């Protein structure tokens, strides 16, 4: 299991400070949900942790600064599924998911039988087996989102970074994806960091939460400490009622003003 932490992360894009002084700590095997209004900086935070954009500060996995790792080493430790990546329209679902195996395939070599088996099994678990030979240009939004997730899961990294993994999914597939990630977390000890715009979903799956506002950490802690009516009013401008469910987890319900 891998601990993930970040110290004093800041990101400047086009001369604008989009993320400022963000710190986080996730214990190996835990699930952190990052929440915040549109434009708060959630995707930027995930990209910085994934190392796909320049940042100041430090991201550490088990105490090792990620920026010191070679891309291949980093890809074995950390899998990242972007919110809506550009997908090559002519590539098949299978070949795209197989890209997740790249860090294990020797330079100038071919994928092994094992790489293909892992890929096939991930596609199967995401209901994508029937789509394996279809090209990405011919998929629905929800199918595309599951393919992006499949690539990240095929990477079999101990740290999984998922940016809004369920936005395009119907309710059944939302539950399937979240349950699958949670099962992998429990079975294999994956450390999971997701942005999730659905606050009730976030409260249901996360061990801890972080609320980002204007590129800074506005609150962090247990779901019940972050999902409060006051914080949601202040940072989302939404009137809600928070009710604790029988499992002790907070549920967020919109109230008519
Ligand atoms: P979130 O995921 O919370 O909705 P983002 O992290 O995508 O927010 O974006 C945070 C802020 O950074 C937004 O105001 C967005 O417009 C801005 N932003 C994102 N990318 C760029 C960019 N390349 N140049 C300038 N500003 C950007
Ligand atoms: Mg985003």
Tab-separated table of N, CA, C and O in Angstrom, residues 130-232:
chain	number	residue	atom	x	y	z
A	130	UNK	N	-17.926	-6.628	-24.843
A	130	UNK	CA	-18.552	-6.636	-26.174
A	130	UNK	C	-18.070	-5.512	-27.085
A	130	UNK	O	-18.329	-5.526	-28.288
A	131	UNK	N	-17.388	-4.510	-26.500
A	131	UNK	CA	-16.946	-3.359	-27.289
A	131	UNK	C	-15.476	-3.457	-27.691
A	131	UNK	O	-14.945	-2.559	-28.321
A	132	UNK	N	-14.810	-4.541	-27.295
A	132	UNK	CA	-13.354	-4.615	-27.401
A	132	UNK	C	-12.831	-4.241	-28.796
A	132	UNK	O	-11.807	-3.573	-28.914
A	133	UNK	N	-13.553	-4.644	-29.841
A	133	UNK	CA	-13.065	-4.404	-31.200
A	133	UNK	C	-13.647	-3.149	-31.832
A	133	UNK	O	-13.360	-2.838	-32.989
A	134	UNK	N	-14.509	-2.441	-31.075
A	134	UNK	CA	-15.092	-1.204	-31.623
A	134	UNK	C	-14.069	-0.085	-31.542
A	134	UNK	O	-13.175	-0.082	-30.694
A	135	UNK	N	-14.187	0.894	-32.432
A	135	UNK	CA	-13.255	2.025	-32.374
A	135	UNK	C	-13.826	3.115	-31.468
A	135	UNK	O	-15.041	3.230	-31.277
A	136	UNK	N	-12.928	3.894	-30.908
A	136	UNK	CA	-13.310	4.870	-29.875
A	136	UNK	C	-14.243	5.944	-30.418
A	136	UNK	O	-15.053	6.507	-29.690
A	137	UNK	N	-14.122	6.233	-31.716
A	137	UNK	CA	-14.981	7.247	-32.323
A	137	UNK	C	-16.447	6.857	-32.373
A	137	UNK	O	-17.306	7.696	-32.612
A	138	UNK	N	-16.727	5.585	-32.116
A	138	UNK	CA	-18.103	5.108	-32.220
A	138	UNK	C	-18.681	4.688	-30.876
A	138	UNK	O	-19.466	3.753	-30.789
A	139	UNK	N	-18.297	5.397	-29.821
A	139	UNK	CA	-18.805	5.036	-28.498
A	139	UNK	C	-19.641	6.179	-27.919
A	139	UNK	O	-19.438	7.340	-28.268
A	140	UNK	N	-20.529	5.838	-26.999
A	140	UNK	CA	-21.284	6.872	-26.292
A	140	UNK	C	-20.380	7.496	-25.230
A	140	UNK	O	-19.316	6.963	-24.908
A	141	UNK	N	-20.812	8.619	-24.658
A	141	UNK	CA	-20.024	9.304	-23.633
A	141	UNK	C	-19.701	8.397	-22.452
A	141	UNK	O	-18.579	8.377	-21.949
A	142	UNK	N	-20.689	7.639	-22.006
A	142	UNK	CA	-20.482	6.758	-20.859
A	142	UNK	C	-19.533	5.611	-21.180
A	142	UNK	O	-18.735	5.192	-20.335
A	143	UNK	N	-19.629	5.111	-22.414
A	143	UNK	CA	-18.712	4.036	-22.822
A	143	UNK	C	-17.276	4.563	-22.887
A	143	UNK	O	-16.336	3.910	-22.426
A	144	UNK	N	-17.134	5.764	-23.431
A	144	UNK	CA	-15.791	6.370	-23.502
A	144	UNK	C	-15.201	6.550	-22.110
A	144	UNK	O	-14.026	6.281	-21.870
A	145	UNK	N	-16.051	7.001	-21.179
A	145	UNK	CA	-15.555	7.230	-19.824
A	145	UNK	C	-15.089	5.920	-19.181
A	145	UNK	O	-14.069	5.880	-18.491
A	146	UNK	N	-15.803	4.833	-19.448
A	146	UNK	CA	-15.395	3.539	-18.890
A	146	UNK	C	-14.115	3.031	-19.542
A	146	UNK	O	-13.300	2.362	-18.912
A	147	UNK	N	-13.920	3.369	-20.816
A	147	UNK	CA	-12.690	2.956	-21.504
A	147	UNK	C	-11.476	3.677	-20.896
A	147	UNK	O	-10.410	3.074	-20.704
A	148	UNK	N	-11.651	4.961	-20.585
A	148	UNK	CA	-10.562	5.722	-19.956
A	148	UNK	C	-10.222	5.116	-18.595
A	148	UNK	O	-9.050	4.967	-18.220
A	149	UNK	N	-11.266	4.734	-17.873
A	149	UNK	CA	-11.047	4.089	-16.582
A	149	UNK	C	-10.365	2.731	-16.757
A	149	UNK	O	-9.477	2.356	-15.978
A	150	UNK	N	-10.762	2.011	-17.798
A	150	UNK	CA	-10.176	0.685	-18.063
A	150	UNK	C	-8.670	0.810	-18.282
A	150	UNK	O	-7.886	0.021	-17.759
A	151	UNK	N	-8.268	1.816	-19.042
A	151	UNK	CA	-6.837	2.017	-19.282
A	151	UNK	C	-6.109	2.243	-17.955
A	151	UNK	O	-5.037	1.673	-17.716
A	152	UNK	N	-6.704	3.076	-17.083
A	152	UNK	CA	-6.061	3.358	-15.793
A	152	UNK	C	-6.006	2.096	-14.926
A	152	UNK	O	-4.998	1.832	-14.264
A	153	UNK	N	-7.075	1.300	-14.933
A	153	UNK	CA	-7.086	0.091	-14.097
A	153	UNK	C	-6.121	-0.964	-14.637
A	153	UNK	O	-5.493	-1.691	-13.865
A	154	UNK	N	-5.987	-1.023	-15.973
A	154	UNK	CA	-5.065	-1.995	-16.572
A	154	UNK	C	-3.625	-1.701	-16.159
A	154	UNK	O	-2.770	-2.579	-16.203
A	155	UNK	N	-3.385	-0.485	-15.742
A	155	UNK	CA	-2.038	-0.073	-15.329
A	155	UNK	C	-1.625	-0.730	-14.007
A	155	UNK	O	-0.444	-0.807	-13.695
A	156	UNK	N	-2.606	-1.193	-13.242
A	156	UNK	CA	-2.373	-1.899	-11.967
A	156	UNK	C	-1.374	-1.186	-11.062
A	156	UNK	O	-0.482	-1.813	-10.473
A	157	UNK	N	-1.544	0.129	-10.967
A	157	UNK	CA	-0.682	0.916	-10.086
A	157	UNK	C	-1.316	0.957	-8.689
A	157	UNK	O	-2.536	0.895	-8.568
A	158	UNK	N	-0.511	1.082	-7.653
A	158	UNK	CA	-1.085	1.119	-6.301
A	158	UNK	C	-1.805	2.425	-5.972
A	158	UNK	O	-2.547	2.487	-4.992
A	159	UNK	N	-1.586	3.458	-6.792
A	159	UNK	CA	-2.274	4.734	-6.560
A	159	UNK	C	-3.127	5.061	-7.788
A	159	UNK	O	-2.636	5.060	-8.914
A	160	UNK	N	-4.409	5.325	-7.533
A	160	UNK	CA	-5.353	5.575	-8.615
A	160	UNK	C	-5.912	6.985	-8.468
A	160	UNK	O	-6.490	7.333	-7.427
A	161	UNK	N	-5.710	7.817	-9.507
A	161	UNK	CA	-6.216	9.193	-9.500
A	161	UNK	C	-7.310	9.293	-10.551
A	161	UNK	O	-7.049	9.106	-11.741
A	162	UNK	N	-8.529	9.559	-10.115
A	162	UNK	CA	-9.659	9.562	-11.048
A	162	UNK	C	-10.343	10.914	-11.023
A	162	UNK	O	-10.838	11.346	-9.971
A	163	UNK	N	-10.379	11.576	-12.172
A	163	UNK	CA	-11.010	12.888	-12.243
A	163	UNK	C	-12.451	12.737	-12.729
A	163	UNK	O	-12.689	12.419	-13.894
A	164	UNK	N	-13.399	12.936	-11.838
A	164	UNK	CA	-14.833	12.824	-12.161
A	164	UNK	C	-15.133	11.540	-12.941
A	164	UNK	O	-15.616	11.593	-14.076
A	165	UNK	N	-14.876	10.377	-12.318
A	165	UNK	CA	-14.988	9.129	-13.082
A	165	UNK	C	-16.412	8.741	-13.452
A	165	UNK	O	-16.593	7.834	-14.260
A	166	UNK	N	-17.405	9.406	-12.890
A	166	UNK	CA	-18.781	8.932	-13.112
A	166	UNK	C	-19.709	9.947	-13.769
A	166	UNK	O	-20.896	9.670	-13.939
A	167	UNK	N	-19.187	11.108	-14.168
A	167	UNK	CA	-20.094	12.169	-14.670
A	167	UNK	C	-20.961	11.739	-15.850
A	167	UNK	O	-22.093	12.168	-15.954
A	168	UNK	N	-20.403	10.932	-16.748
A	168	UNK	CA	-21.167	10.599	-17.963
A	168	UNK	C	-21.947	9.292	-17.816
A	168	UNK	O	-22.572	8.837	-18.763
A	169	UNK	N	-21.923	8.705	-16.628
A	169	UNK	CA	-22.488	7.356	-16.486
A	169	UNK	C	-23.923	7.364	-15.966
A	169	UNK	O	-24.287	8.191	-15.131
A	170	UNK	N	-24.717	6.411	-16.454
A	170	UNK	CA	-26.050	6.224	-15.898
A	170	UNK	C	-25.890	5.656	-14.483
A	170	UNK	O	-24.799	5.213	-14.080
A	171	UNK	N	-26.996	5.650	-13.729
A	171	UNK	CA	-26.926	5.300	-12.312
A	171	UNK	C	-26.328	3.911	-12.084
A	171	UNK	O	-25.491	3.724	-11.195
A	172	UNK	N	-26.719	2.946	-12.921
A	172	UNK	CA	-26.211	1.585	-12.763
A	172	UNK	C	-24.712	1.503	-12.977
A	172	UNK	O	-23.994	0.855	-12.200
A	173	UNK	N	-24.235	2.187	-14.007
A	173	UNK	CA	-22.799	2.145	-14.276
A	173	UNK	C	-22.011	2.994	-13.275
A	173	UNK	O	-20.862	2.675	-12.959
A	174	UNK	N	-22.636	4.060	-12.745
A	174	UNK	CA	-21.981	4.823	-11.670
A	174	UNK	C	-21.683	3.905	-10.498
A	174	UNK	O	-20.560	3.845	-9.994
A	175	UNK	N	-22.714	3.174	-10.094
A	175	UNK	CA	-22.559	2.288	-8.946
A	175	UNK	C	-21.544	1.188	-9.256
A	175	UNK	O	-20.681	0.878	-8.423
A	176	UNK	N	-21.608	0.648	-10.452
A	176	UNK	CA	-20.693	-0.428	-10.847
A	176	UNK	C	-19.236	0.048	-10.779
A	176	UNK	O	-18.369	-0.648	-10.232
A	177	UNK	N	-18.984	1.239	-11.316
A	177	UNK	CA	-17.619	1.769	-11.337
A	177	UNK	C	-17.134	2.062	-9.917
A	177	UNK	O	-16.015	1.688	-9.531
A	178	UNK	N	-17.976	2.702	-9.119
A	178	UNK	CA	-17.553	3.062	-7.764
A	178	UNK	C	-17.335	1.816	-6.909
A	178	UNK	O	-16.388	1.739	-6.132
A	179	UNK	N	-18.213	0.831	-7.082
A	179	UNK	CA	-18.063	-0.414	-6.318
A	179	UNK	C	-16.806	-1.171	-6.763
A	179	UNK	O	-16.112	-1.749	-5.937
A	180	UNK	N	-16.546	-1.155	-8.057
A	180	UNK	CA	-15.342	-1.821	-8.563
A	180	UNK	C	-14.085	-1.172	-7.978
A	180	UNK	O	-13.172	-1.862	-7.500
A	181	UNK	N	-14.041	0.162	-8.007
A	181	UNK	CA	-12.881	0.867	-7.453
A	181	UNK	C	-12.757	0.546	-5.956
A	181	UNK	O	-11.665	0.288	-5.446
A	182	UNK	N	-13.887	0.521	-5.262
A	182	UNK	CA	-13.839	0.243	-3.827
A	182	UNK	C	-13.389	-1.189	-3.540
A	182	UNK	O	-12.630	-1.439	-2.609
A	183	UNK	N	-13.840	-2.136	-4.370
A	183	UNK	CA	-13.410	-3.534	-4.191
A	183	UNK	C	-11.916	-3.667	-4.425
A	183	UNK	O	-11.217	-4.354	-3.692
A	184	UNK	N	-11.413	-3.004	-5.470
A	184	UNK	CA	-9.975	-3.057	-5.745
A	184	UNK	C	-9.191	-2.433	-4.595
A	184	UNK	O	-8.118	-2.892	-4.220
A	185	UNK	N	-9.763	-1.360	-4.059
A	185	UNK	CA	-9.112	-0.683	-2.934
A	185	UNK	C	-9.006	-1.642	-1.748
A	185	UNK	O	-7.943	-1.783	-1.139
A	186	UNK	N	-10.105	-2.337	-1.449
A	186	UNK	CA	-10.103	-3.229	-0.291
A	186	UNK	C	-9.272	-4.488	-0.550
A	186	UNK	O	-8.547	-4.950	0.317
A	187	UNK	N	-9.370	-5.034	-1.766
A	187	UNK	CA	-8.681	-6.291	-2.062
A	187	UNK	C	-7.186	-6.074	-2.272
A	187	UNK	O	-6.360	-6.838	-1.773
A	188	UNK	N	-6.827	-5.041	-3.018
A	188	UNK	CA	-5.422	-4.851	-3.397
A	188	UNK	C	-4.768	-3.705	-2.648
A	188	UNK	O	-3.590	-3.401	-2.890
A	189	UNK	N	-5.528	-3.036	-1.774
A	189	UNK	CA	-4.949	-1.936	-1.001
A	189	UNK	C	-4.641	-0.701	-1.818
A	189	UNK	O	-3.734	0.060	-1.494
A	190	UNK	N	-5.397	-0.480	-2.910
A	190	UNK	CA	-5.162	0.720	-3.715
A	190	UNK	C	-5.447	1.981	-2.912
A	190	UNK	O	-6.373	2.020	-2.104
A	191	UNK	N	-4.658	3.004	-3.165
A	191	UNK	CA	-4.913	4.322	-2.612
A	191	UNK	C	-5.641	5.113	-3.694
A	191	UNK	O	-5.169	5.166	-4.836
A	192	UNK	N	-6.786	5.683	-3.356
A	192	UNK	CA	-7.639	6.296	-4.373
A	192	UNK	C	-7.832	7.779	-4.082
A	192	UNK	O	-8.147	8.165	-2.945
A	193	UNK	N	-7.613	8.609	-5.092
A	193	UNK	CA	-7.948	10.029	-4.991
A	193	UNK	C	-8.865	10.348	-6.162
A	193	UNK	O	-8.487	10.137	-7.321
A	194	UNK	N	-10.083	10.790	-5.857
A	194	UNK	CA	-11.013	11.133	-6.930
A	194	UNK	C	-11.555	12.529	-6.715
A	194	UNK	O	-11.770	12.959	-5.579
A	195	UNK	N	-11.815	13.228	-7.803
A	195	UNK	CA	-12.707	14.361	-7.709
A	195	UNK	C	-14.084	13.788	-7.971
A	195	UNK	O	-14.245	12.834	-8.743
A	196	UNK	N	-15.077	14.318	-7.277
A	196	UNK	CA	-16.444	13.833	-7.461
A	196	UNK	C	-17.366	15.028	-7.285
A	196	UNK	O	-17.338	15.682	-6.236
A	197	UNK	N	-18.146	15.328	-8.307
A	197	UNK	CA	-18.996	16.503	-8.133
A	197	UNK	C	-20.282	16.165	-7.389
A	197	UNK	O	-20.930	17.036	-6.832
A	198	UNK	N	-20.647	14.879	-7.343
A	198	UNK	CA	-21.842	14.484	-6.593
A	198	UNK	C	-21.459	14.297	-5.119
A	198	UNK	O	-20.771	13.354	-4.742
A	199	UNK	N	-21.924	15.241	-4.288
A	199	UNK	CA	-21.458	15.270	-2.905
A	199	UNK	C	-21.922	14.062	-2.107
A	199	UNK	O	-21.204	13.568	-1.235
A	200	UNK	N	-23.127	13.567	-2.391
A	200	UNK	CA	-23.606	12.394	-1.654
A	200	UNK	C	-22.771	11.168	-1.996
A	200	UNK	O	-22.418	10.373	-1.116
A	201	UNK	N	-22.466	11.020	-3.271
A	201	UNK	CA	-21.615	9.901	-3.704
A	201	UNK	C	-20.251	10.011	-3.030
A	201	UNK	O	-19.716	9.040	-2.495
A	202	UNK	N	-19.701	11.225	-3.031
A	202	UNK	CA	-18.393	11.436	-2.402
A	202	UNK	C	-18.457	11.042	-0.928
A	202	UNK	O	-17.577	10.340	-0.421
A	203	UNK	N	-19.511	11.465	-0.260
A	203	UNK	CA	-19.652	11.166	1.172
A	203	UNK	C	-19.826	9.683	1.442
A	203	UNK	O	-19.490	9.190	2.515
A	204	UNK	N	-20.341	8.970	0.450
A	204	UNK	CA	-20.610	7.558	0.654
A	204	UNK	C	-19.363	6.687	0.495
A	204	UNK	O	-19.254	5.646	1.116
A	205	UNK	N	-18.447	7.096	-0.352
A	205	UNK	CA	-17.296	6.244	-0.645
A	205	UNK	C	-15.994	6.704	0.010
A	205	UNK	O	-15.099	5.902	0.232
A	206	UNK	N	-15.887	8.005	0.305
A	206	UNK	CA	-14.591	8.524	0.740
A	206	UNK	C	-14.331	8.254	2.219
A	206	UNK	O	-15.245	8.277	3.041
A	207	UNK	N	-13.060	8.005	2.539
A	207	UNK	CA	-12.633	7.972	3.945
A	207	UNK	C	-12.415	9.393	4.434
A	207	UNK	O	-12.640	9.709	5.586
A	208	UNK	N	-11.902	10.219	3.533
A	208	UNK	CA	-11.692	11.615	3.901
A	208	UNK	C	-11.992	12.490	2.699
A	208	UNK	O	-12.037	12.012	1.560
A	209	UNK	N	-12.235	13.761	2.965
A	209	UNK	CA	-12.611	14.678	1.901
A	209	UNK	C	-11.814	15.959	2.012
A	209	UNK	O	-11.375	16.344	3.096
A	210	UNK	N	-11.653	16.605	0.856
A	210	UNK	CA	-11.011	17.906	0.833
A	210	UNK	C	-11.872	18.835	-0.014
A	210	UNK	O	-12.239	18.484	-1.138
A	211	UNK	N	-12.195	19.977	0.541
A	211	UNK	CA	-12.988	20.974	-0.185
A	211	UNK	C	-12.050	22.058	-0.688
A	211	UNK	O	-11.335	22.695	0.095
A	212	UNK	N	-12.026	22.229	-2.015
A	212	UNK	CA	-11.177	23.242	-2.637
A	212	UNK	C	-12.058	24.416	-3.045
A	212	UNK	O	-13.156	24.225	-3.566
A	213	UNK	N	-11.561	25.602	-2.785
A	213	UNK	CA	-12.301	26.796	-3.175
A	213	UNK	C	-11.296	27.842	-3.644
A	213	UNK	O	-10.346	28.150	-2.916
A	214	UNK	N	-11.476	28.325	-4.849
A	214	UNK	CA	-10.553	29.322	-5.376
A	214	UNK	C	-9.099	28.874	-5.340
A	214	UNK	O	-8.191	29.664	-5.109
A	215	UNK	N	-8.869	27.583	-5.569
A	215	UNK	CA	-7.515	27.070	-5.635
A	215	UNK	C	-6.849	26.815	-4.294
A	215	UNK	O	-5.669	26.461	-4.231
A	216	UNK	N	-7.609	26.995	-3.211
A	216	UNK	CA	-7.053	26.750	-1.879
A	216	UNK	C	-7.895	25.718	-1.133
A	216	UNK	O	-9.066	25.528	-1.459
A	217	UNK	N	-7.312	25.109	-0.114
A	217	UNK	CA	-8.058	24.158	0.709
A	217	UNK	C	-8.965	24.946	1.657
A	217	UNK	O	-8.488	25.737	2.465
A	218	UNK	N	-10.276	24.739	1.511
A	218	UNK	CA	-11.218	25.437	2.389
A	218	UNK	C	-11.572	24.580	3.600
A	218	UNK	O	-11.884	25.104	4.669
A	219	UNK	N	-11.531	23.267	3.449
A	219	UNK	CA	-11.820	22.361	4.566
A	219	UNK	C	-11.317	20.986	4.197
A	219	UNK	O	-11.277	20.627	3.023
A	220	UNK	N	-10.921	20.212	5.198
A	220	UNK	CA	-10.592	18.815	4.938
A	220	UNK	C	-10.799	18.021	6.208
A	220	UNK	O	-10.772	18.572	7.306
A	221	UNK	N	-11.049	16.738	6.044
A	221	UNK	CA	-11.274	15.886	7.204
A	221	UNK	C	-12.251	14.772	6.877
A	221	UNK	O	-12.400	14.399	5.703
A	222	UNK	N	-12.918	14.255	7.890
A	222	UNK	CA	-13.900	13.193	7.681
A	222	UNK	C	-15.076	13.759	6.886
A	222	UNK	O	-15.344	14.963	6.962
A	223	UNK	N	-15.762	12.894	6.101
A	223	UNK	CA	-16.887	13.392	5.303
A	223	UNK	C	-17.878	14.231	6.123
A	223	UNK	O	-18.329	15.277	5.648
A	224	UNK	N	-18.180	13.811	7.336
A	224	UNK	CA	-19.169	14.543	8.131
A	224	UNK	C	-18.677	15.942	8.524
A	224	UNK	O	-19.473	16.843	8.786
A	225	UNK	N	-17.355	16.123	8.538
A	225	UNK	CA	-16.819	17.446	8.894
A	225	UNK	C	-16.763	18.390	7.696
A	225	UNK	O	-16.691	19.605	7.852
A	226	UNK	N	-16.749	17.808	6.506
A	226	UNK	CA	-16.618	18.640	5.294
A	226	UNK	C	-17.984	18.889	4.660
A	226	UNK	O	-18.254	19.975	4.145
A	227	UNK	N	-18.834	17.867	4.702
A	227	UNK	CA	-20.170	18.022	4.107
A	227	UNK	C	-21.127	18.623	5.130
A	227	UNK	O	-22.021	17.951	5.641
A	228	UNK	N	-20.929	19.902	5.414
A	228	UNK	CA	-21.858	20.566	6.329
A	228	UNK	C	-22.709	21.558	5.535
A	228	UNK	O	-22.286	22.055	4.480
A	229	UNK	N	-23.894	21.841	6.046
A	229	UNK	CA	-24.788	22.761	5.347
A	229	UNK	C	-24.120	24.115	5.171
A	229	UNK	O	-24.232	24.759	4.132
A	230	UNK	N	-23.372	24.534	6.198
A	230	UNK	CA	-22.743	25.858	6.144
A	230	UNK	C	-21.635	25.918	5.081
A	230	UNK	O	-21.596	26.836	4.268
A	231	UNK	N	-20.752	24.908	5.081
A	231	UNK	CA	-19.657	24.919	4.088
A	231	UNK	C	-20.210	24.825	2.661
A	231	UNK	O	-19.702	25.466	1.740
A	232	UNK	N	-21.268	24.025	2.487
A	232	UNK	CA	-21.832	23.866	1.142
A	232	UNK	C	-22.502	25.164	0.696
A	232	UNK	O	-22.413	25.572	-0.465
